[in-house]
Short mmCIF file of C-alpha atoms in Angstrom, two decimals:
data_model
loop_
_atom_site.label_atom_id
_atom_site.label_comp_id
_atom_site.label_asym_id
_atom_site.label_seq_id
_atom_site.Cartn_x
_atom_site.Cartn_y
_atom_site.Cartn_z
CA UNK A 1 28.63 17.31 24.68
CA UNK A 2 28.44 13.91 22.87
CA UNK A 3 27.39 13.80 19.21
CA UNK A 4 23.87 12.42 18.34
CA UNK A 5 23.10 11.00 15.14
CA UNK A 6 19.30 11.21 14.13
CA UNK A 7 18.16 7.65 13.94
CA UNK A 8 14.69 7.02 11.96
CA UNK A 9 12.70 3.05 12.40
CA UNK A 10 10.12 2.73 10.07
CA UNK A 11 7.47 0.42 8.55
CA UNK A 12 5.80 -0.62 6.12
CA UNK A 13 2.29 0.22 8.31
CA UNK A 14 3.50 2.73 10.05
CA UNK A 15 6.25 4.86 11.46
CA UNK A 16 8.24 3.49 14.99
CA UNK A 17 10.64 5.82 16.43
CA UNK A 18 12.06 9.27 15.17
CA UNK A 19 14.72 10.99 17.15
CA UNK A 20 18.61 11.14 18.14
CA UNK A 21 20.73 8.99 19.54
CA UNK A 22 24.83 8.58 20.72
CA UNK A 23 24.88 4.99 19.43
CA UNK A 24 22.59 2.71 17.23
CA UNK A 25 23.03 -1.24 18.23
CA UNK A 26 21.15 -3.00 15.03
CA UNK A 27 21.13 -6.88 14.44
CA UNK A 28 22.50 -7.34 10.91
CA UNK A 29 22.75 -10.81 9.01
CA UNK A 30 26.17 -10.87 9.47
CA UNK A 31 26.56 -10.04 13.05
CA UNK A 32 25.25 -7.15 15.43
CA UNK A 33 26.92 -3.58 14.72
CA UNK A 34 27.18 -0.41 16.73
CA UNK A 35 26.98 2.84 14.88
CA UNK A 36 28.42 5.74 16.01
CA UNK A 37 28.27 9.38 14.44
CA UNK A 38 29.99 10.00 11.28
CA UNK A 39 29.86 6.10 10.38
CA UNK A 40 30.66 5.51 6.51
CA UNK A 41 27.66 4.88 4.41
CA UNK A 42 26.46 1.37 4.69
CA UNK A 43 23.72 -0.42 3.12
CA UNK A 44 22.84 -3.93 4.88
CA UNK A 45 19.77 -6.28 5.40
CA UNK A 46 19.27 -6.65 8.94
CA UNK A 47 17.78 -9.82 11.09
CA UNK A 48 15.42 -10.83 13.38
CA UNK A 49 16.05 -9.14 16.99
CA UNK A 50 16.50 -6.17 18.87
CA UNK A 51 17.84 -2.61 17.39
CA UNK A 52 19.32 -0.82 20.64
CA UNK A 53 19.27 3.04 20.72
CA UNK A 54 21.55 4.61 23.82
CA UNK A 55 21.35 8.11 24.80
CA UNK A 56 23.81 7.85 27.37
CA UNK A 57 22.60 5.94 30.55
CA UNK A 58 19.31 5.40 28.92
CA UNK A 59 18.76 2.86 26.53
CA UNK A 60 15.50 2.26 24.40
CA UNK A 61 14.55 -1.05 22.25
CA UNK A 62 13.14 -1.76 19.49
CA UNK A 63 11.96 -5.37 18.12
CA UNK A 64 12.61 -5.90 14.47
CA UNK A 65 11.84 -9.06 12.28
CA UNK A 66 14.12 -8.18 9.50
CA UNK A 67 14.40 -5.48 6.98
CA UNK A 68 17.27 -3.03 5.73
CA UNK A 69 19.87 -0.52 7.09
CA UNK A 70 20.85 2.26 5.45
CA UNK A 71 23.73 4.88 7.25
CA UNK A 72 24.42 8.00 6.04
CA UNK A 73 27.23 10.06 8.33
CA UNK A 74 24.45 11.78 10.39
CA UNK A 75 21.59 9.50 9.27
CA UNK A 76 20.30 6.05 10.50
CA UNK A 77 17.39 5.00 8.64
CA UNK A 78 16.10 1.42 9.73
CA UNK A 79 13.18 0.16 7.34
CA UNK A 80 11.84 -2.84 9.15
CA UNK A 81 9.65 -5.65 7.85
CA UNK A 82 7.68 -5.26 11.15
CA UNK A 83 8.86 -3.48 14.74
CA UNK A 84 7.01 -3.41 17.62
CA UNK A 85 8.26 -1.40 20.73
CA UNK A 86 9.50 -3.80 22.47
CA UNK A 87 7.52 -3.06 25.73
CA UNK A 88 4.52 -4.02 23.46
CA UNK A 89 5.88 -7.46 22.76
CA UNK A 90 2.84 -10.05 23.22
CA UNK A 91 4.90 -13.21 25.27
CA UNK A 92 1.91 -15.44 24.98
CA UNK A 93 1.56 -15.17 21.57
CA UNK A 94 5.36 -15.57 20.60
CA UNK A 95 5.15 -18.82 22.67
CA UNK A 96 2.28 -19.74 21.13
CA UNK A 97 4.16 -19.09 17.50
CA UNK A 98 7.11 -20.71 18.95
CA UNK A 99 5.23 -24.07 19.71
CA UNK A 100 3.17 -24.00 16.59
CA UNK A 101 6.56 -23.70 14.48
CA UNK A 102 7.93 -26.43 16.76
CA UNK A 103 5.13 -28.75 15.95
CA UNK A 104 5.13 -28.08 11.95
CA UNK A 105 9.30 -28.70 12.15
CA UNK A 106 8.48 -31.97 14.43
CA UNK A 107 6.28 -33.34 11.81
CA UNK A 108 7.82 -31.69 8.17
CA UNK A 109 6.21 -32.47 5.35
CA UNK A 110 8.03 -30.62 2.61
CA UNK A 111 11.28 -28.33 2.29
CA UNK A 112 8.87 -25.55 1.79
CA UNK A 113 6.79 -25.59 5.01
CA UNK A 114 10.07 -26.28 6.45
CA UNK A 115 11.69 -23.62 5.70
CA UNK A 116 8.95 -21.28 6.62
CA UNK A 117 8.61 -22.92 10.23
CA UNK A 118 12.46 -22.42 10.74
CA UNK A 119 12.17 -18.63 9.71
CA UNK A 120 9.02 -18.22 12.39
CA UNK A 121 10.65 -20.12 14.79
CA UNK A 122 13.44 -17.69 14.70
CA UNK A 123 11.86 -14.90 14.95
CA UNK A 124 9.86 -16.46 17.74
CA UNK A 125 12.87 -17.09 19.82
CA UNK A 126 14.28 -13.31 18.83
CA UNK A 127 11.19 -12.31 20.53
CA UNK A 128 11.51 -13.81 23.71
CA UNK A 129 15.17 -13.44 24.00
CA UNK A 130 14.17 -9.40 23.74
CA UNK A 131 11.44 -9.77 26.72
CA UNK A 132 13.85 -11.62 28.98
CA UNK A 133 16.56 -8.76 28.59
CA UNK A 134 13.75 -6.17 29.18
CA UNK A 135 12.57 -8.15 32.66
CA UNK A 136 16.04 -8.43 33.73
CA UNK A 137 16.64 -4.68 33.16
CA UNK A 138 13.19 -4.35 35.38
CA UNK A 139 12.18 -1.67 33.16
CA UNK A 140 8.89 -2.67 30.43
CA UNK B 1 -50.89 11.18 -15.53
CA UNK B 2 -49.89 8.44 -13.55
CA UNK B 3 -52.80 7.55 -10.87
CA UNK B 4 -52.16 7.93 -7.35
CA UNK B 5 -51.09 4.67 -6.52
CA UNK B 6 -48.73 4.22 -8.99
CA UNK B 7 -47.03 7.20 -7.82
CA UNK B 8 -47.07 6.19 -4.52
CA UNK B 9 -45.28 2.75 -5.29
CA UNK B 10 -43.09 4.93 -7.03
CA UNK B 11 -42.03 7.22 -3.98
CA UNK B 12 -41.72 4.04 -1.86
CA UNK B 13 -39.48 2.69 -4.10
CA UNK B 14 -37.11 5.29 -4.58
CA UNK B 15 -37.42 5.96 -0.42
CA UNK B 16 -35.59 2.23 -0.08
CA UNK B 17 -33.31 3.25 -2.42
CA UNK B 18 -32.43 6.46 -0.23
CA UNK B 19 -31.97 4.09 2.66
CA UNK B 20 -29.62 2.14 1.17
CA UNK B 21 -27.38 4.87 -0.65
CA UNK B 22 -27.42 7.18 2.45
CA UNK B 23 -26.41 3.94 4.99
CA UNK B 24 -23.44 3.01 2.43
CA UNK B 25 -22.77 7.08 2.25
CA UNK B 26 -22.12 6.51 6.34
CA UNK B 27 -19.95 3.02 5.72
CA UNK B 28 -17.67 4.85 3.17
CA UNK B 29 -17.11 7.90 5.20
CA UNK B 30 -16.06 5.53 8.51
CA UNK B 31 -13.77 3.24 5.79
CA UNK B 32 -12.61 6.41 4.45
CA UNK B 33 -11.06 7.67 8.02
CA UNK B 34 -9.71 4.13 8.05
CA UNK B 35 -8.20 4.12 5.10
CA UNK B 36 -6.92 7.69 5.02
CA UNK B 37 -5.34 6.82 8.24
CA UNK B 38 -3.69 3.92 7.03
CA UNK B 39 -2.55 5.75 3.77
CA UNK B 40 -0.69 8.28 6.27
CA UNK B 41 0.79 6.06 8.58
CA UNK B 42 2.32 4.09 5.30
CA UNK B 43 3.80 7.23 4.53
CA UNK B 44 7.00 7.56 6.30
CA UNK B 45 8.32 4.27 5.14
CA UNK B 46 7.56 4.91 1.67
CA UNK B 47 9.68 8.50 1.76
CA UNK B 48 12.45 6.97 3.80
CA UNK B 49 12.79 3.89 1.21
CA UNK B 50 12.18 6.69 -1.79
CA UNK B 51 15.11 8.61 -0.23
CA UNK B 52 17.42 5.50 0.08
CA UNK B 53 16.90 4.77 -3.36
CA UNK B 54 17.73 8.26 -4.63
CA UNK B 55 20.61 8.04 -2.46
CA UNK B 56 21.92 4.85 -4.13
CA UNK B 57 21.26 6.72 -7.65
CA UNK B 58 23.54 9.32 -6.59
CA UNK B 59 26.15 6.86 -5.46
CA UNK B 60 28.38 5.07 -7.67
CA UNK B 61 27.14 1.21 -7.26
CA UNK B 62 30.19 -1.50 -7.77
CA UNK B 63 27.26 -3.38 -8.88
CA UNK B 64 24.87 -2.50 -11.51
CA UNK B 65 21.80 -3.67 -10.96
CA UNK B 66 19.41 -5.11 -14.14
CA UNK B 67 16.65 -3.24 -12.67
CA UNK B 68 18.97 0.32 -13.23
CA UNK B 69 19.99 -0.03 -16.67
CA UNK B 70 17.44 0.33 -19.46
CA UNK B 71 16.71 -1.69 -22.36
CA UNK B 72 14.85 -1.83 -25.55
CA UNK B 73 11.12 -2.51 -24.80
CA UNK B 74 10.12 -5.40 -26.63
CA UNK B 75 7.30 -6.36 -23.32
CA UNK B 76 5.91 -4.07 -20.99
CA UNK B 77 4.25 -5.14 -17.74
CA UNK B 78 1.32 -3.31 -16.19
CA UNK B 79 0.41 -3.60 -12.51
CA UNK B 80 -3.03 -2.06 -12.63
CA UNK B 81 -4.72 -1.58 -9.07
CA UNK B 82 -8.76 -0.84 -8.90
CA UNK B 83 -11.53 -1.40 -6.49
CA UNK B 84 -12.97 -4.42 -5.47
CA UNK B 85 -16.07 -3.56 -5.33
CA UNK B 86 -18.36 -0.83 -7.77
CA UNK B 87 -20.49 2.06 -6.82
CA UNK B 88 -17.82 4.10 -6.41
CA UNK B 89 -17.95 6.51 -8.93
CA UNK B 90 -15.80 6.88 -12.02
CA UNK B 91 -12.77 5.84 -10.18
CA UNK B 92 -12.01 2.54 -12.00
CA UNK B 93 -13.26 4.15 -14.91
CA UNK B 94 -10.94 6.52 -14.98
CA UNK B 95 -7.90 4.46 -13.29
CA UNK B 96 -8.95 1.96 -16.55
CA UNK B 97 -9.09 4.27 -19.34
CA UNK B 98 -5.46 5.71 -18.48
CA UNK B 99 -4.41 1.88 -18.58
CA UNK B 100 -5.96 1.26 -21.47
CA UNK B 101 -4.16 4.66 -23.50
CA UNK B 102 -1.00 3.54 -22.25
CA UNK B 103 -0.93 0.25 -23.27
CA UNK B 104 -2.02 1.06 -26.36
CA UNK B 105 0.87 3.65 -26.85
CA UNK B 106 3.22 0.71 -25.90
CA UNK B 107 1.50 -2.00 -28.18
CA UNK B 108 1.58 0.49 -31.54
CA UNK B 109 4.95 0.72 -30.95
CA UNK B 110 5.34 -2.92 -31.65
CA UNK B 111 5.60 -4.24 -27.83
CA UNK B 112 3.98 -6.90 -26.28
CA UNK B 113 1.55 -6.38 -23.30
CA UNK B 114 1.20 -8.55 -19.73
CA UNK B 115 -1.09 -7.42 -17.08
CA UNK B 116 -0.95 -7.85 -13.26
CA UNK B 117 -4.16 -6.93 -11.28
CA UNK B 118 -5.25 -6.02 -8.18
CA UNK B 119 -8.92 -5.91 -7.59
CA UNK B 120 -11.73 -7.65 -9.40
CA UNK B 121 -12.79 -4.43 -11.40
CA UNK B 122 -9.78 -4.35 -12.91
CA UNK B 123 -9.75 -8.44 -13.36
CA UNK B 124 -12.93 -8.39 -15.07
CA UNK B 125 -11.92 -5.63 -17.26
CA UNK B 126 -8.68 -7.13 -19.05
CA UNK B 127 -10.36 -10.39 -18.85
CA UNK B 128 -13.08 -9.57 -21.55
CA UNK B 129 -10.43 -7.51 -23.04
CA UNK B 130 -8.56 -10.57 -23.35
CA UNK B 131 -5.31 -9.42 -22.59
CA UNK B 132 -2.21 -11.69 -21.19
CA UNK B 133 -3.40 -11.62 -17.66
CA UNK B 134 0.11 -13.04 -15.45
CA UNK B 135 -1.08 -12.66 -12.01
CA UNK B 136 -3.95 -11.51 -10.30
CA UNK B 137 -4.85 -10.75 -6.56
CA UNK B 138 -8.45 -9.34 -5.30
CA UNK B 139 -10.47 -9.69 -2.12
CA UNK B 140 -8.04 -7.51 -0.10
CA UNK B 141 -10.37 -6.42 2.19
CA UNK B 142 -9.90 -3.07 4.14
CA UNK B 143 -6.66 -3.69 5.55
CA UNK B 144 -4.19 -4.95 2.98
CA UNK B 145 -1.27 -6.27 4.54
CA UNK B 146 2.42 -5.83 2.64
CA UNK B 147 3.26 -9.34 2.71
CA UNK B 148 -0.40 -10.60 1.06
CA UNK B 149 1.57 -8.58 -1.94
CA UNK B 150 4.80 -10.15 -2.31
CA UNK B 151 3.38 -13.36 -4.49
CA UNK B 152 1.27 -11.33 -7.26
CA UNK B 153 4.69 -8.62 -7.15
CA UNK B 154 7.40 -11.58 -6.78
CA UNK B 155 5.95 -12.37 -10.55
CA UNK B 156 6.39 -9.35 -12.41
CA UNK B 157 10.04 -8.86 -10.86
CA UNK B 158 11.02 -12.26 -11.92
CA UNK B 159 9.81 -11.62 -15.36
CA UNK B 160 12.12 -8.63 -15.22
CA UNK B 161 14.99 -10.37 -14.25
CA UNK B 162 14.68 -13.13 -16.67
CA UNK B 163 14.33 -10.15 -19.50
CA UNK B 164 10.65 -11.54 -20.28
CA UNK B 165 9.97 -8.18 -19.22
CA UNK B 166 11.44 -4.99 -20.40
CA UNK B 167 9.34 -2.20 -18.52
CA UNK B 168 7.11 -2.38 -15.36
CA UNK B 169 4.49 0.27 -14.90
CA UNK B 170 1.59 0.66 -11.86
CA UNK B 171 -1.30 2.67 -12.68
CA UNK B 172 -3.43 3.50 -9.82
CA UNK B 173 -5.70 6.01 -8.16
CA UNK B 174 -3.90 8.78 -6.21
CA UNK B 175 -5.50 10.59 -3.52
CA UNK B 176 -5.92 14.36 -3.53
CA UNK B 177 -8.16 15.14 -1.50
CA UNK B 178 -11.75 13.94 -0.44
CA UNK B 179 -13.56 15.55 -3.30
CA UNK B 180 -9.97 14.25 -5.86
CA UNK B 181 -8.86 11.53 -7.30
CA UNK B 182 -6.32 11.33 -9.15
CA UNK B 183 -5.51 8.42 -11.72
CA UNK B 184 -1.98 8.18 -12.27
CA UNK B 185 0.72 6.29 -14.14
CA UNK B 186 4.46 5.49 -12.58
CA UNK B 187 7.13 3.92 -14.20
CA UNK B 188 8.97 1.45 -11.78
CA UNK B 189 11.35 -0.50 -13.81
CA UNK B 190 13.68 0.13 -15.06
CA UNK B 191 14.63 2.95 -11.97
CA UNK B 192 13.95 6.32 -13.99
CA UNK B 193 17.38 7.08 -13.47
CA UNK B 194 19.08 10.31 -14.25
CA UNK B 195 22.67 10.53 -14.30
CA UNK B 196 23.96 13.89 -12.47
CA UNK B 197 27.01 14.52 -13.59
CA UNK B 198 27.63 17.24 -11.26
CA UNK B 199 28.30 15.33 -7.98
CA UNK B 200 30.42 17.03 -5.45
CA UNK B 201 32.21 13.53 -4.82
CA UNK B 202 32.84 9.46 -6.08
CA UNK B 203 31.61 7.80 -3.15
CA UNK B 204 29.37 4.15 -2.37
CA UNK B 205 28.04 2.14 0.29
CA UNK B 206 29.56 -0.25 1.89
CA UNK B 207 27.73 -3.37 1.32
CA UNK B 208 27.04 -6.30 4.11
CA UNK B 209 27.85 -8.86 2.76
CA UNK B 210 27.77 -8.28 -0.66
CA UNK B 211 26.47 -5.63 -3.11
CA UNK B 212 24.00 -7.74 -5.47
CA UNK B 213 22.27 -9.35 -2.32
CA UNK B 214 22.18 -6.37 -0.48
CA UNK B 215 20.45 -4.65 -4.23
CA UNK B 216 17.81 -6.98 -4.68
CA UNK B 217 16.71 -7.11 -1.23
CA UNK B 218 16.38 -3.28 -0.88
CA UNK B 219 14.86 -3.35 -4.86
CA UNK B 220 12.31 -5.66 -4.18
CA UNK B 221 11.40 -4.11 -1.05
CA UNK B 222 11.22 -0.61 -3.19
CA UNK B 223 8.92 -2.44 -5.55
CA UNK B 224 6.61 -3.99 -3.11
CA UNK B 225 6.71 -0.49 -0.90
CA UNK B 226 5.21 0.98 -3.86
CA UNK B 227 3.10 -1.48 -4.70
CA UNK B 228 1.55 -1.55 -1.49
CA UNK B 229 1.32 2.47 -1.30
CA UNK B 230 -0.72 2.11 -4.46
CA UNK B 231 -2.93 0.02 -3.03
CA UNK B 232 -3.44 1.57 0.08
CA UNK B 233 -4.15 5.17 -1.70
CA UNK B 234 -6.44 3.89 -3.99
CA UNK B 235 -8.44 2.18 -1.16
CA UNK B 236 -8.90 6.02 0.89
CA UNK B 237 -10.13 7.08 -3.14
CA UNK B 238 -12.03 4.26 -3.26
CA UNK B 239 -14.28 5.04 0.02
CA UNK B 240 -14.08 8.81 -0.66
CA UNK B 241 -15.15 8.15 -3.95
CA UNK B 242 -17.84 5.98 -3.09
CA UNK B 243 -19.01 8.42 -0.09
CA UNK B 244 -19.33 11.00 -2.48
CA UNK B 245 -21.36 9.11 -5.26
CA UNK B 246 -23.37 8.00 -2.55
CA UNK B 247 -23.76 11.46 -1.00
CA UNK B 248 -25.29 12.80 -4.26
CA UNK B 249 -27.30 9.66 -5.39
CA UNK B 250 -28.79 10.26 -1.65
CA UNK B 251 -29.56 14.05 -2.54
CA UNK B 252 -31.22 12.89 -5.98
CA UNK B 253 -33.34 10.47 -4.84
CA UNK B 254 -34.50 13.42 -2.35
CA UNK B 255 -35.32 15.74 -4.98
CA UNK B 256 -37.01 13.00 -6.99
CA UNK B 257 -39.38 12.38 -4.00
CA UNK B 258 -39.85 15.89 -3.23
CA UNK B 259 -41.33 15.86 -6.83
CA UNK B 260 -43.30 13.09 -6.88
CA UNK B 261 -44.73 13.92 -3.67
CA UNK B 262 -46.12 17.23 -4.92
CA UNK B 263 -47.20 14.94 -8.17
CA UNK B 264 -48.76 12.85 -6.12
CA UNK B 265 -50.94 15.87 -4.06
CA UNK B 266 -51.96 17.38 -7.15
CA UNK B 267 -53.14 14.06 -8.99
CA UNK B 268 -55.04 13.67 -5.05
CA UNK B 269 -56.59 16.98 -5.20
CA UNK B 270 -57.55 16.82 -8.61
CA UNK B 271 -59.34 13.52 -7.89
CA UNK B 272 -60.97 14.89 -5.19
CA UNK B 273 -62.32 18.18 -7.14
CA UNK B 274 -63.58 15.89 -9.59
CA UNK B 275 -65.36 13.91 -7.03
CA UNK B 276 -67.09 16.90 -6.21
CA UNK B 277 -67.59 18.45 -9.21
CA UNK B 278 -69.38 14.98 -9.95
CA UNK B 279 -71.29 14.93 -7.01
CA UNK B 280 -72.64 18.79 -7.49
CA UNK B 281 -73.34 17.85 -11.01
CA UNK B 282 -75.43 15.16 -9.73
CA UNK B 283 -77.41 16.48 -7.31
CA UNK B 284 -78.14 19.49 -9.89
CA UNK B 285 -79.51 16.55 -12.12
CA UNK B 286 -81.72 15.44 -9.13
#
């Protein structure tokens, strides 16, 4: 039997997903990293996109807009600024977020609103990146 | 005795009033769901950060972050959460008056007070106290969101970091129960840290990408987290606090009417046997 390493998503509102899993996929800053059982502590701030939870053919997503990781050997703990399930995504409005960033960036005033528009922006396109991989999978 | 109309002025009065404590006593006990709901869903974020933290106090940090290591207290910093609103009992009262005894502790031993609010009870309070108000934040409404937070919390932090500020503590209500609340006082900075010397082994985190980013992110976060629990606790005291004062405001004003009504039937009846008694008296005189 394959080893499952309990995997907890939380935030700040309210509490996502709570269960096992063979392998953790989460987006860090630095690059996306799979973590198996018995993975070395590690303490890293994660970014906008997808954390990916396989449980051997099946595979479950979760949206996150940032946050941190912590591992422990038989402990994931992902504290997320905000997750959705990803099923629950709202398209329309992350276009609409997308466009509305698009049109501050077109028209920047200061380095401020800026850099605020790039950040939503991002997370807008981290959004819709995760829908398109969930219609191509055919499975919402 | 008051005449009969007087006391039925009186009893109308006091009925309005009914009206209007018994329709807030309904408001507060929806809110209160609400809010307790809220406070519980919070919850499991607040325990999983709480037991990252204690993990990283157990762990042997390349990096020592400022807001581990103690200092001498030359100016502590009070977040102090309250109500927006009043009729809620003696919940900022109370959440007030345990400020107030700790900073006084702190200031007779020579330090120097600032004060961060949340809510406009508390606001008004330290303003006619005239303390060194740094940051303020009220009109949260019933659903405070973590990020309306980060500004008023980004302040005090900074502070600490710059050493402006040597101790950081949030006094709040905590909720018990529906009938409880508690008022309580945490220390959040420095990290009440205590060293164990009686770990099984020397091991750390590995850090992505580096230890002091990595620190403050998760720190602030921690800060925040418990900012935000604070507030969201002492909104479910707030509405059971207020559904309860209302609840028994509701019941007094019953009792009152109850006895001016029967005031009220005896000054009628006793007008009445007069009446009589005159009328008798005058037809004897006829």
């Amino acid at each position: 039997m394959a080893m499952n390493i309990h995997v907890d998503i939380v935030s700040a509102q309210e509490e996502i997903f709570s269960g096992t899993a063979e392998v953790v996929v989460v987006p860090l800053v630095t690059g996306e990293v799979g973590i198996y059982p018995r993975h070395t502590p590690l303490l890293a701030p994660i970014k906008s996109g997808e954390v990916r939870l396989r449980n051997g053919d099946d595979e479950q997503f979760f949206y996150v807009s940032g946050g941190i990781l912590e591992v422990q050997p038989h402990v994931v703990t992902v504290l997320a600024d905000t997750a959705i399930r990803a099923g629950d995504l709202d398209e329309a409005q992350a276009v609409a977020a997308k466009e509305r960033a698009e049109k501050i960036m077109a028209n920047k005033k200061t380095e401020v609103d800026y850099a605020k528009a790039q950040a939503e922006l991002a997370e807008a396109m981290a959004q819709l990146s995760t829908i398109a991989k969930i219609r191509k999978r055919g499975k919402t | 005795m008051a005449s009969g109309k007087e006391i039925r002025t009186q009893i109308k009065s006091i009925k309005n009033t009914q009206k209007i404590t018994r329709a807030m006593e309904m408001v507060a006990a929806s809110k209160m769901r609400k809010a307790q709901e809220r406070m519980r869903a919070a919850r499991p974020y607040a325990e999983k950060i709480r037991n990252v933290i204690a993990h990283l106090r157990l762990s042997h940090p390349e990096y020592k972050h400022p807001f581990m290591i103690e200092r001498e207290t030359k100016r502590v910093g009070f977040i102090v959460i309250s109500s927006d609103r009043g009729l809620c009992g003696g919940l900022n009262t109370n959440v007030l008056k345990l400020a107030l005894n700790e900073i006084k502790t702190w200031s007779d031993k020579g330090a120097d007070i600032d004060i961060c609010t949340f809510g406009s009870k508390s606001l008004g309070f330290f303003k006619r106290l005239g303390s060194n108000i740094v940051s303020e934040l009220s009109g949260l409404g019933d659903t405070p969101q973590a990020d309306d937070l980060i500004g008023s919390v980004k302040i005090m932090l900074d502070a600490y970091d710059e050493g402006r500020l040597d101790r950081l503590f949030l006094v709040y209500n905590s909720f018990v129960n529906t009938m409880t609340q508690k008022p309580e006082i945490e220390q959040l900075l420095p990290l009440a840290g205590e060293e164990d010397e009686q770990l099984k082994h020397y091991w750390d985190y590995i850090y992505e990408p580096d230890a002091k980013d990595v620190l403050n992110d998760l720190m602030t976060r921690y800060i925040e987290n418990q900012v935000y629990h604070g507030i969201v606790e002492n909104q479910a005291s707030e509405q059971s606090s207020r559904m309860v004062a209302m609840k028994s405001a509701s019941d007094n004003a019953g009792k009152l009417i109850d006895e001016l009504t029967l005031r009220y039937n005896k000054a009628r009846q006793a007008a009445i046997t007069q009446e009589i008694s005159e009328i008798v008296a005058g037809a004897a005189a006829v």
